[in-house]
PDB file of C-alpha atoms in Angstrom:
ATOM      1  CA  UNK A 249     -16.556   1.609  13.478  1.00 85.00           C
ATOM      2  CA  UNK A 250     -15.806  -1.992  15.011  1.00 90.00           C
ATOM      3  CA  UNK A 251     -12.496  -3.237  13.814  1.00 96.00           C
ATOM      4  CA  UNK A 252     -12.266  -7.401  14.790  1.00 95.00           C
ATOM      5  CA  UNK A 253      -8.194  -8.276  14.698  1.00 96.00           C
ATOM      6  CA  UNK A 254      -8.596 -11.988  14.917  1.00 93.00           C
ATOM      7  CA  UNK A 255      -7.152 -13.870  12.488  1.00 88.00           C
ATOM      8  CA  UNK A 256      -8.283 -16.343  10.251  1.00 86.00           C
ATOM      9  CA  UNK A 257      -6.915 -20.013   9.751  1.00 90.00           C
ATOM     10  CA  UNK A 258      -4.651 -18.612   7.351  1.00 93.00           C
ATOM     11  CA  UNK A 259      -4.030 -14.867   8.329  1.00 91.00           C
ATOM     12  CA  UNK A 260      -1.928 -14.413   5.299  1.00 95.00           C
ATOM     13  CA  UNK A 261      -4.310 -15.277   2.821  1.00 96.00           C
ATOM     14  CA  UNK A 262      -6.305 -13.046   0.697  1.00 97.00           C
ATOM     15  CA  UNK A 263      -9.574 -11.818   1.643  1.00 97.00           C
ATOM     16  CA  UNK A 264     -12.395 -10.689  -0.750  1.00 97.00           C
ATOM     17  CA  UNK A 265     -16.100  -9.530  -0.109  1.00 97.00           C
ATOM     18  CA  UNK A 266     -17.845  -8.961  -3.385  1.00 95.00           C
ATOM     19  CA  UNK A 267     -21.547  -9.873  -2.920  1.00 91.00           C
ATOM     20  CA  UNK A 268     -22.829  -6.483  -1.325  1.00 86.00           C
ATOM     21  CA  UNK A 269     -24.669  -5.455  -4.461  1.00 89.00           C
ATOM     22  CA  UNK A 270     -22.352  -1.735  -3.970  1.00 93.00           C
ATOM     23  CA  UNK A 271     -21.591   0.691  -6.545  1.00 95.00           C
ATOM     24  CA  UNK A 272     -18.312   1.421  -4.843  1.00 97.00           C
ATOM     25  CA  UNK A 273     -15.476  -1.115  -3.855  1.00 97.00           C
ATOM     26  CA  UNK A 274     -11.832  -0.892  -2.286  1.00 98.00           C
ATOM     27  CA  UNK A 275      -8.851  -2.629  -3.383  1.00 98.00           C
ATOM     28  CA  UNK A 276      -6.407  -2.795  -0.498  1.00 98.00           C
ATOM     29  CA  UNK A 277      -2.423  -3.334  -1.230  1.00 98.00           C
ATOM     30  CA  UNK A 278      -0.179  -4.573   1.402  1.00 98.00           C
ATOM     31  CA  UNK A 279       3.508  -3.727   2.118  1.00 96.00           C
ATOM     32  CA  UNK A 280       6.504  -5.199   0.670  1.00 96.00           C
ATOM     33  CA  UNK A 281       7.039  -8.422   2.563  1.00 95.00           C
ATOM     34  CA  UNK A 282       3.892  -8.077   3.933  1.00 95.00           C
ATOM     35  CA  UNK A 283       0.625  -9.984   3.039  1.00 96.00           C
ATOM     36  CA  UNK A 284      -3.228  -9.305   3.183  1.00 97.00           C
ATOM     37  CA  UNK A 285      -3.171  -9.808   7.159  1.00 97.00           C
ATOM     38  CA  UNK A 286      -2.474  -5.450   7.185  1.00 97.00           C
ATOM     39  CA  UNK A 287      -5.375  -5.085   5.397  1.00 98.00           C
ATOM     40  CA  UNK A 288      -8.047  -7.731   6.612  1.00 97.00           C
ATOM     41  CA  UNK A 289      -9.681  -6.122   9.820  1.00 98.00           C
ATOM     42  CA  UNK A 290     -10.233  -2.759   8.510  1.00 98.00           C
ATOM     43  CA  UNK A 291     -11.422  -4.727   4.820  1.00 98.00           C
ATOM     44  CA  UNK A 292     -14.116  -6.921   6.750  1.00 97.00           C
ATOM     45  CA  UNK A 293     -15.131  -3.730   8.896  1.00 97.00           C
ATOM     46  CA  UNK A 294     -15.602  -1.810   5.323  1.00 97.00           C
ATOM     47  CA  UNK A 295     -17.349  -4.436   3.943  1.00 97.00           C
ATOM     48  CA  UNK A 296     -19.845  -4.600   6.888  1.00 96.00           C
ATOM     49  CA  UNK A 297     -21.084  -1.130   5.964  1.00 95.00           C
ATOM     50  CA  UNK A 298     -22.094  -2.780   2.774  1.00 95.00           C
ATOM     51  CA  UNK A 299     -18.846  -2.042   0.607  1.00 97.00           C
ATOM     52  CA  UNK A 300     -17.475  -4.364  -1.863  1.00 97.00           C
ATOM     53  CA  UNK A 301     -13.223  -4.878  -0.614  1.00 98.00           C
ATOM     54  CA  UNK A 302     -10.425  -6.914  -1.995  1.00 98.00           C
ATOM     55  CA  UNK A 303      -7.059  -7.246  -0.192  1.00 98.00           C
ATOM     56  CA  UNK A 304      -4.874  -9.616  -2.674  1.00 98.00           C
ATOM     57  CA  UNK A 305      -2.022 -11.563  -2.126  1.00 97.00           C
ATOM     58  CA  UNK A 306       0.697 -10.101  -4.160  1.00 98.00           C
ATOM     59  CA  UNK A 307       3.252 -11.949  -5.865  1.00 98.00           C
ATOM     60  CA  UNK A 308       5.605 -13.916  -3.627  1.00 97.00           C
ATOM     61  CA  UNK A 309       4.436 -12.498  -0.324  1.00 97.00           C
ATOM     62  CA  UNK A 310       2.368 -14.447   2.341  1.00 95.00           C
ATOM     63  CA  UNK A 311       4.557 -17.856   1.566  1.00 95.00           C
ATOM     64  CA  UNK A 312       8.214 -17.634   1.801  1.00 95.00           C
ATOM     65  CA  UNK A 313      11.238 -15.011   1.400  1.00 95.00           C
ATOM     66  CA  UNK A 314      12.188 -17.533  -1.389  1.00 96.00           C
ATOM     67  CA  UNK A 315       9.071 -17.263  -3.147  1.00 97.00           C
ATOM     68  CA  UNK A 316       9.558 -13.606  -3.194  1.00 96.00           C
ATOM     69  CA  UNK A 317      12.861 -14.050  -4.602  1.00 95.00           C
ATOM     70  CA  UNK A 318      11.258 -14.747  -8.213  1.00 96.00           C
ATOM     71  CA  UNK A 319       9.103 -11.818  -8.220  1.00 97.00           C
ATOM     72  CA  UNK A 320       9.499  -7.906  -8.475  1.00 97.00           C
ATOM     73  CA  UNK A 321       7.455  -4.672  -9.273  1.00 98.00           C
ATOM     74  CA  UNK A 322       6.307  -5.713 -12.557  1.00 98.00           C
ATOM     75  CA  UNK A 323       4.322  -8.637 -10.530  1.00 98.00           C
ATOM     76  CA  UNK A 324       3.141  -6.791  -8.068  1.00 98.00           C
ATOM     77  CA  UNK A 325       2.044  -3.725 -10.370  1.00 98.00           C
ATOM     78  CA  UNK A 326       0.504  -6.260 -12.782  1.00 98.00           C
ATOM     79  CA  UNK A 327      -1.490  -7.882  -9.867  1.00 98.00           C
ATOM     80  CA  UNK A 328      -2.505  -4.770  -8.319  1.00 98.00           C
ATOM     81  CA  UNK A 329      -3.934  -3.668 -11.928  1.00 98.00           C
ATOM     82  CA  UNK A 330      -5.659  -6.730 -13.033  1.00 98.00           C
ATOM     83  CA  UNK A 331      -7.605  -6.366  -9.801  1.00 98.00           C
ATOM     84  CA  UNK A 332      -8.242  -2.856 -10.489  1.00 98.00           C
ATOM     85  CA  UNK A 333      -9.793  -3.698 -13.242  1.00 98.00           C
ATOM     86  CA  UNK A 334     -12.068  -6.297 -12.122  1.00 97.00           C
ATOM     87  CA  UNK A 335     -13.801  -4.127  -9.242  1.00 98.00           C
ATOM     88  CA  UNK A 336     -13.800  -1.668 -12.292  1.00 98.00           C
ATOM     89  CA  UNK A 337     -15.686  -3.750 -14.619  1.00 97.00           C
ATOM     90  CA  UNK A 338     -18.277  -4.152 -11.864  1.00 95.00           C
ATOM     91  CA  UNK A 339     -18.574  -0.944  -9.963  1.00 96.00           C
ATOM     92  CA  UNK A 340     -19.043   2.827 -10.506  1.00 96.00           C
ATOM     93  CA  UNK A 341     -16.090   3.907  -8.587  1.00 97.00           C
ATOM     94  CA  UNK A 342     -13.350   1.955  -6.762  1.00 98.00           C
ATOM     95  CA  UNK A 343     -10.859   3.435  -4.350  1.00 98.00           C
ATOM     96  CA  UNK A 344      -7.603   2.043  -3.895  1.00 98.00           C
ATOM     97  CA  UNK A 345      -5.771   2.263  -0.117  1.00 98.00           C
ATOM     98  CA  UNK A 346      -2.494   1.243   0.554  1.00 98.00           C
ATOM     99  CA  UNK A 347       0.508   0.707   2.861  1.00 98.00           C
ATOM    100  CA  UNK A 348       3.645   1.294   1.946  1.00 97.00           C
ATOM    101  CA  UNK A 349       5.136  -0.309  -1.050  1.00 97.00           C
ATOM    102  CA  UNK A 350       1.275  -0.817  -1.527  1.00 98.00           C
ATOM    103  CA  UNK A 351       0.913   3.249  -1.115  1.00 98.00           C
ATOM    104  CA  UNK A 352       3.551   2.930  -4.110  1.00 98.00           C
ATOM    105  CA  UNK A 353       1.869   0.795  -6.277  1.00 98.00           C
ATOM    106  CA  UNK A 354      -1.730   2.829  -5.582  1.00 98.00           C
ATOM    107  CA  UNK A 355       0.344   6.045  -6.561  1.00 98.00           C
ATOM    108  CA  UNK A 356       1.499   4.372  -9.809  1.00 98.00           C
ATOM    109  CA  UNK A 357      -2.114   3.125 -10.476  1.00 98.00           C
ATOM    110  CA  UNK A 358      -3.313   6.632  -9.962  1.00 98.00           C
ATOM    111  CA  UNK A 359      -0.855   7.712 -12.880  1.00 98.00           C
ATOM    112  CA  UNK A 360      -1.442   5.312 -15.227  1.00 97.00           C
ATOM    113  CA  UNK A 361      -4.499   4.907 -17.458  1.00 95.00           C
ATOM    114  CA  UNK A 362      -7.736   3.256 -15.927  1.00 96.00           C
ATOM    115  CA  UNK A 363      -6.768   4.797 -12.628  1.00 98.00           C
ATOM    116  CA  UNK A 364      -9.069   4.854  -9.599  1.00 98.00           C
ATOM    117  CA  UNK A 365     -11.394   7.284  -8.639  1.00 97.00           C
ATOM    118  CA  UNK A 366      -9.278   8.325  -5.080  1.00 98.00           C
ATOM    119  CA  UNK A 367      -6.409   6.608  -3.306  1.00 98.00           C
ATOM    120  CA  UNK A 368      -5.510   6.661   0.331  1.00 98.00           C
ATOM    121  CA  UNK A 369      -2.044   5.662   1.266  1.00 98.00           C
ATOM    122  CA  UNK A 370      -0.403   4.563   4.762  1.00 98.00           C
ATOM    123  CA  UNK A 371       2.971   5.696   4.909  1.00 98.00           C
ATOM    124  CA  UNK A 372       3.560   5.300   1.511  1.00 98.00           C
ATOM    125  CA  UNK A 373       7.592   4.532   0.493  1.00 96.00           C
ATOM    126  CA  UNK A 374       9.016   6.932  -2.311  1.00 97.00           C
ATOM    127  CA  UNK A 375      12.262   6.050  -1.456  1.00 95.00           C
ATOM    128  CA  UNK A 376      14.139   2.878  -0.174  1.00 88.00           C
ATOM    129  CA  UNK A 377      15.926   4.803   2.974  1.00 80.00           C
ATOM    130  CA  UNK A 378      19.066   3.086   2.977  1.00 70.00           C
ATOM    131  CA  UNK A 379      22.717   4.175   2.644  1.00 62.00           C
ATOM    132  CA  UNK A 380      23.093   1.049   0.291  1.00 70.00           C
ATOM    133  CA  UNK A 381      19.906   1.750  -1.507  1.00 71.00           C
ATOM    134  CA  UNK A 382      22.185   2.498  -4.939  1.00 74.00           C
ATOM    135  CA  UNK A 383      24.242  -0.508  -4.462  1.00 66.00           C
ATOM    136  CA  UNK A 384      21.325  -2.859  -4.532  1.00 78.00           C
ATOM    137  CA  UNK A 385      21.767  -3.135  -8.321  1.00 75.00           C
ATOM    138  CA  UNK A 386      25.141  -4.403  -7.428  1.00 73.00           C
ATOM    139  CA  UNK A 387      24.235  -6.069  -3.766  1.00 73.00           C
ATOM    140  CA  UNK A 388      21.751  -8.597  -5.263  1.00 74.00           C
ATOM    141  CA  UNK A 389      24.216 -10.269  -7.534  1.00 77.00           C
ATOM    142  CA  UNK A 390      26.469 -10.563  -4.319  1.00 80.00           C
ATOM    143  CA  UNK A 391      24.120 -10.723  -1.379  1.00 85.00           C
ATOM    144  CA  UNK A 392      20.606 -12.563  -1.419  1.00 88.00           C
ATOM    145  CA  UNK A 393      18.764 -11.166   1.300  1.00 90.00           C
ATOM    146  CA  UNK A 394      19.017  -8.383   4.287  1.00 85.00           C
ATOM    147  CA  UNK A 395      17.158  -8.463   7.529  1.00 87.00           C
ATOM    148  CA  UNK A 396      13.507  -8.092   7.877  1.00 85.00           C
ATOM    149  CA  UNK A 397      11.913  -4.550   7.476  1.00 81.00           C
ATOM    150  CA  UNK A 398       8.415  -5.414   8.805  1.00 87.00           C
ATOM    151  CA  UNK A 399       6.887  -5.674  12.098  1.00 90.00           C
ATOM    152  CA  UNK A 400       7.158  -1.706  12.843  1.00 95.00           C
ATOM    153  CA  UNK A 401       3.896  -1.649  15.271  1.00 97.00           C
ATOM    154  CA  UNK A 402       2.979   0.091  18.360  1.00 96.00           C
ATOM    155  CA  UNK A 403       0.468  -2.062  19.570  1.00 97.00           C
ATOM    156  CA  UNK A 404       1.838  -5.022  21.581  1.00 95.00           C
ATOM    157  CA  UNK A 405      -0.666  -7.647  20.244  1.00 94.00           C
ATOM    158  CA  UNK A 406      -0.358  -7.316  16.411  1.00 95.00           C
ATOM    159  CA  UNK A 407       1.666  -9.363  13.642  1.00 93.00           C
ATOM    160  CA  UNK A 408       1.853  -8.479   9.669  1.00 93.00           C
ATOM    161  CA  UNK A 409       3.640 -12.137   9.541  1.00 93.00           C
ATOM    162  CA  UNK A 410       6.408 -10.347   7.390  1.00 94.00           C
ATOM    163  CA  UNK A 411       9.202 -12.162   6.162  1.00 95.00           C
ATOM    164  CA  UNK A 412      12.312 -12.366   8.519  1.00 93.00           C
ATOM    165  CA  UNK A 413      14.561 -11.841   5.807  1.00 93.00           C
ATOM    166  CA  UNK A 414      13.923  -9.953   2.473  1.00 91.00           C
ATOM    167  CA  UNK A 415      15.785 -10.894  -0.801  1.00 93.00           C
ATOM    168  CA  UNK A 416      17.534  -8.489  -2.378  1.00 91.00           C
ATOM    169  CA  UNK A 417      16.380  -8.558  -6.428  1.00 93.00           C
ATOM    170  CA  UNK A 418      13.093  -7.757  -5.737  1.00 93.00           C
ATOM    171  CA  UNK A 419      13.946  -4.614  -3.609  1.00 93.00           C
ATOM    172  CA  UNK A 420      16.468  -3.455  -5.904  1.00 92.00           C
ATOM    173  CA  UNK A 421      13.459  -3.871  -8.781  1.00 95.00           C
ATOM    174  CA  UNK A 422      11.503  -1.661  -6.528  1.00 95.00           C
ATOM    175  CA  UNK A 423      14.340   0.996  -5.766  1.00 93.00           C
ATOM    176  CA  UNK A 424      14.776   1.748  -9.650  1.00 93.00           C
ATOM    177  CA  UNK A 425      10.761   1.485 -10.127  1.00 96.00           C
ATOM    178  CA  UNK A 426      10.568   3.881  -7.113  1.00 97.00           C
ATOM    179  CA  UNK A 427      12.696   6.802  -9.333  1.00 95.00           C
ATOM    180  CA  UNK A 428      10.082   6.504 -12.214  1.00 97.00           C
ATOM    181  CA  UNK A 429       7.538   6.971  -9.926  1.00 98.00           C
ATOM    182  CA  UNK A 430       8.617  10.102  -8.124  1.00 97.00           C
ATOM    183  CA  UNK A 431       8.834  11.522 -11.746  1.00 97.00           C
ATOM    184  CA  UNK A 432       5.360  10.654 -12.491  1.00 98.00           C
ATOM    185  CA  UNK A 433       3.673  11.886  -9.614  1.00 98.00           C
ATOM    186  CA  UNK A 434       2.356  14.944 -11.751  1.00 98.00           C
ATOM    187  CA  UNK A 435       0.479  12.827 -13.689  1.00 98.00           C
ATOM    188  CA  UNK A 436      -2.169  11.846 -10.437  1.00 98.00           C
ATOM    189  CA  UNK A 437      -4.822  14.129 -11.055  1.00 97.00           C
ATOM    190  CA  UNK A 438      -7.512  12.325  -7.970  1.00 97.00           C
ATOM    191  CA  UNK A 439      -7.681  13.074  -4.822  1.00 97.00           C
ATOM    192  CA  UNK A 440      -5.030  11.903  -2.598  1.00 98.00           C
ATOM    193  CA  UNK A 441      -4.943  11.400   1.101  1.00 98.00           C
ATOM    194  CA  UNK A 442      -1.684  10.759   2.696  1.00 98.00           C
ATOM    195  CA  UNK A 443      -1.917   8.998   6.325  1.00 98.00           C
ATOM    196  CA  UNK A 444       0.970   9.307   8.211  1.00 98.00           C
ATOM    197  CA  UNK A 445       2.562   8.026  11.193  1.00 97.00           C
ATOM    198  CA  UNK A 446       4.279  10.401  13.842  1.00 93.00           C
ATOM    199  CA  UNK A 447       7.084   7.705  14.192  1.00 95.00           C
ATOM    200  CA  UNK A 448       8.062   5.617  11.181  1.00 95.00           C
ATOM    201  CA  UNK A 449      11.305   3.606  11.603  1.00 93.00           C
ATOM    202  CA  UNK A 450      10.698   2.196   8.017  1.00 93.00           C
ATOM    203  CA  UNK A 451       9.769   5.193   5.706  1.00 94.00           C
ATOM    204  CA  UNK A 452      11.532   8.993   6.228  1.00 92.00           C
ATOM    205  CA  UNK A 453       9.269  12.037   6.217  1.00 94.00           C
ATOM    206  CA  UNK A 454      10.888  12.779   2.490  1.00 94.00           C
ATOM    207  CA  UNK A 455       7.893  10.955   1.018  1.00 96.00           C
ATOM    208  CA  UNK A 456       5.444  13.400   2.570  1.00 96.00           C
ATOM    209  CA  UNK A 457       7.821  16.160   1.059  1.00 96.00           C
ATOM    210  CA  UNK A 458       7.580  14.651  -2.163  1.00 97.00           C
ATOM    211  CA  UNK A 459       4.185  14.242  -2.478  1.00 98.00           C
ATOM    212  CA  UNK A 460       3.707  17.459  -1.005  1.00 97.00           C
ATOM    213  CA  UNK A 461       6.233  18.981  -3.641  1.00 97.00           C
ATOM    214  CA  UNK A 462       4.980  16.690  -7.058  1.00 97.00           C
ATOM    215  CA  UNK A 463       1.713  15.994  -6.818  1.00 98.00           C
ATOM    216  CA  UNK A 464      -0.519  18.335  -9.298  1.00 97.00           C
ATOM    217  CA  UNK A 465      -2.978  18.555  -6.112  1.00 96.00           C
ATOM    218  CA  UNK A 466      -2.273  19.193  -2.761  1.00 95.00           C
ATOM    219  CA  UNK A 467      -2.927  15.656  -0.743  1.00 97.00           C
ATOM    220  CA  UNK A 468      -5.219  15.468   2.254  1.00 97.00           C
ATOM    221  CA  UNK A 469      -2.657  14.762   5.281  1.00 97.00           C
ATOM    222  CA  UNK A 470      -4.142  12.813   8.144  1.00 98.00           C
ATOM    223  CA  UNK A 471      -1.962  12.627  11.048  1.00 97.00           C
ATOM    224  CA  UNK A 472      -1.508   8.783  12.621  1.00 98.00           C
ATOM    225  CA  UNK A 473      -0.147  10.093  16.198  1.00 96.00           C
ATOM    226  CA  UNK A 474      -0.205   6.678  18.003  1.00 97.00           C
ATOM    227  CA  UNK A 475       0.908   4.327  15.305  1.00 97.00           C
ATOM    228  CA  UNK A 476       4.189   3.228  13.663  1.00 97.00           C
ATOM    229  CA  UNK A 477       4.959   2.110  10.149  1.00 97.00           C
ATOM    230  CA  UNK A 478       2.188  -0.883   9.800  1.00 98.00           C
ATOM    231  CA  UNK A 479      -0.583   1.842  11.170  1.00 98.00           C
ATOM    232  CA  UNK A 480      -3.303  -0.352   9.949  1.00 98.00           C
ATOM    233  CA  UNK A 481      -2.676  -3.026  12.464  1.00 98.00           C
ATOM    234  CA  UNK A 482      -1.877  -0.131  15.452  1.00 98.00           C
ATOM    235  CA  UNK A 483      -3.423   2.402  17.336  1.00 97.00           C
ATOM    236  CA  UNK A 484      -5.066   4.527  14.692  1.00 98.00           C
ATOM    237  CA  UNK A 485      -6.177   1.677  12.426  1.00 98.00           C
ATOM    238  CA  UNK A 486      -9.788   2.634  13.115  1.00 98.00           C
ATOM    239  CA  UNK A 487      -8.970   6.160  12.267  1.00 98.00           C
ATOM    240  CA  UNK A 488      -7.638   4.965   8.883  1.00 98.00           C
ATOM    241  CA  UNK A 489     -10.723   2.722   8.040  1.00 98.00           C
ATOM    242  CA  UNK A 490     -12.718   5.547   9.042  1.00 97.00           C
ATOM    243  CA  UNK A 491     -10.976   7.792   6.285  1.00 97.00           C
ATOM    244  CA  UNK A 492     -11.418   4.899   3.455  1.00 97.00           C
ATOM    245  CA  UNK A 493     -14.922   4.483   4.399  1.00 97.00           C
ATOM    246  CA  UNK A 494     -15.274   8.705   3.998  1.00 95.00           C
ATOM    247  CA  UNK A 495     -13.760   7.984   0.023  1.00 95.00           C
ATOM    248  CA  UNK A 496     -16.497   5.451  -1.259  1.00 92.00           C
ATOM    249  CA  UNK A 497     -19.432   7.309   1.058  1.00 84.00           C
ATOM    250  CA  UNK A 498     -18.775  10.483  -0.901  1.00 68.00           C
ATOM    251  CA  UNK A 499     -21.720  11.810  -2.380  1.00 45.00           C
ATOM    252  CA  UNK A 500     -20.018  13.754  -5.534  1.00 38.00           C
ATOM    253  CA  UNK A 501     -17.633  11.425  -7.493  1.00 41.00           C
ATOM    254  CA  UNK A 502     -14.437  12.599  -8.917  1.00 43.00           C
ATOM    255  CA  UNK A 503     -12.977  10.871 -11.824  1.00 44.00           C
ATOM    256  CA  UNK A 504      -9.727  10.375 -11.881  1.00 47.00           C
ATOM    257  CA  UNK A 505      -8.127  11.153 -15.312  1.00 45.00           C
ATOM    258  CA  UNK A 506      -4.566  10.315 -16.222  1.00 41.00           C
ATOM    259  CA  UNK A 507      -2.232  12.626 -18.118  1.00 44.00           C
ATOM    260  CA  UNK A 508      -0.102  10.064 -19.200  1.00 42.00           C
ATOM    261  CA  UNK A 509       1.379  11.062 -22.631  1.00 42.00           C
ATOM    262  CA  UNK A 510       0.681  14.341 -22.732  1.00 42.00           C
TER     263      UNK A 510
END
């Protein structure tokens, strides 16, 4: 598959192809700080094999640190579902791939009602690997913001345009949302494949334990040998849109029904 990595005017804008007349569609979730540029070159190569894609902007990402400042999980949940639920409203089945807090937010679609029909997620974060990850309740009424997490890539040539700071109230809204998710992650009854890179200096290999551990289905693991955290802008990146492209080719669909409530 041919992957194109230039950018756009505005690489940090979203990107949506929805005139392919497909029964299947993608959404695509970016990383926490991140913004639809980690997404857009495998979305455009997707939608070139006649897929419907979306790659958002979530709340407060793609502007400014400050933006970000006014905006937590909640948003970027609520975003991720609303656009669930569009593709939904117009196609048969709709996969949802993510990277990292985006992995996140696919994992708590796929446990919630109305969920997709399969996720992929790229290096997913289940936990905020920090010493002072319990303090950030207490941190973000002292300190505003930390130093950047993003720009974790291999590949010499490629930007995620992350912030260079991050503001502390939205990532302590995501720590505490993170500990409701790891209890929920029984209730993801679609397939699941976990893509994961052989060095990630952002997210520890406890996530892969967890979903290993939690999930009521073992998860397809693809290994990402030449990439680092932001995989889909590294080495592998055509081995991950190859993998997305395998979800909404499938012949035989499988629904994905939440337990929630039971």
């Amino acid at each position: 598959m041919e992957i194109d990595f230039t950018l756009g005017a505005d690489p940090t804008a979203a990107y949506r192809s929805l005139d392919s007349g497909s029964a299947s569609a993608v959404l695509f979730l970016h990383g926490l700080t991140g913004s639809p540029v980690s997404w857009v070159p495998i979305a455009r190569a997707i939608a070139a094999e006649g897929i419907d894609v979306s790659v958002p902007q979530l709340p407060g990402h793609g502007t400014s640190w400050q933006d970000m400042d006014a905006t937590g999980w909640s948003d970027w949940l609520g975003e991720a579902r609303t656009e669930l639920g569009r593709l939904q409203a117009d196609h048969e089945r709709v996969v949802v791939a993510g990277l990292s807090m985006g992995g996140a937010l696919a994992l708590a679609l796929a446990a919630a009602e109305g969920a997709p029909d399969e996720i992929v997620v790229v290096n997913p974060a289940l936990f905020i690997d920090s010493p002072f990850a319990p303090l950030l309740p207490v941190l973000r009424h002292v300190v505003r913001t930390i130093p950047s997490i993003g720009g974790d890539i291999a590949h010499p040539d490629r930007d995620e345009y992350a912030y260079e700071r991050t503001p502390v109230a939205p990532l302590a809204t995501f720590h505490r949302a993170l500990r409701t998710l790891r209890d929920d992650l029984w209730k993801v009854t679609c397939p699941v494949t976990a893509m994961i890179s052989g060095e990630d200096n952002v997210v520890s290999p406890r996530t892969l334990r967890a979903l290993r551990s939690d999930l009521p289905h073992p998860p397809k693991i693809v290994a990402l040998r030449r990439s680092r955290h932001v995989a889909t802008l590294d080495f592998d990146a055509n081995t991950i849109a190859e993998a997305v492209l395998q979800t909404v080719s499938t012949e035989e669909t499988v629904v994905c029904q939440s337990v929630a409530g039971e």
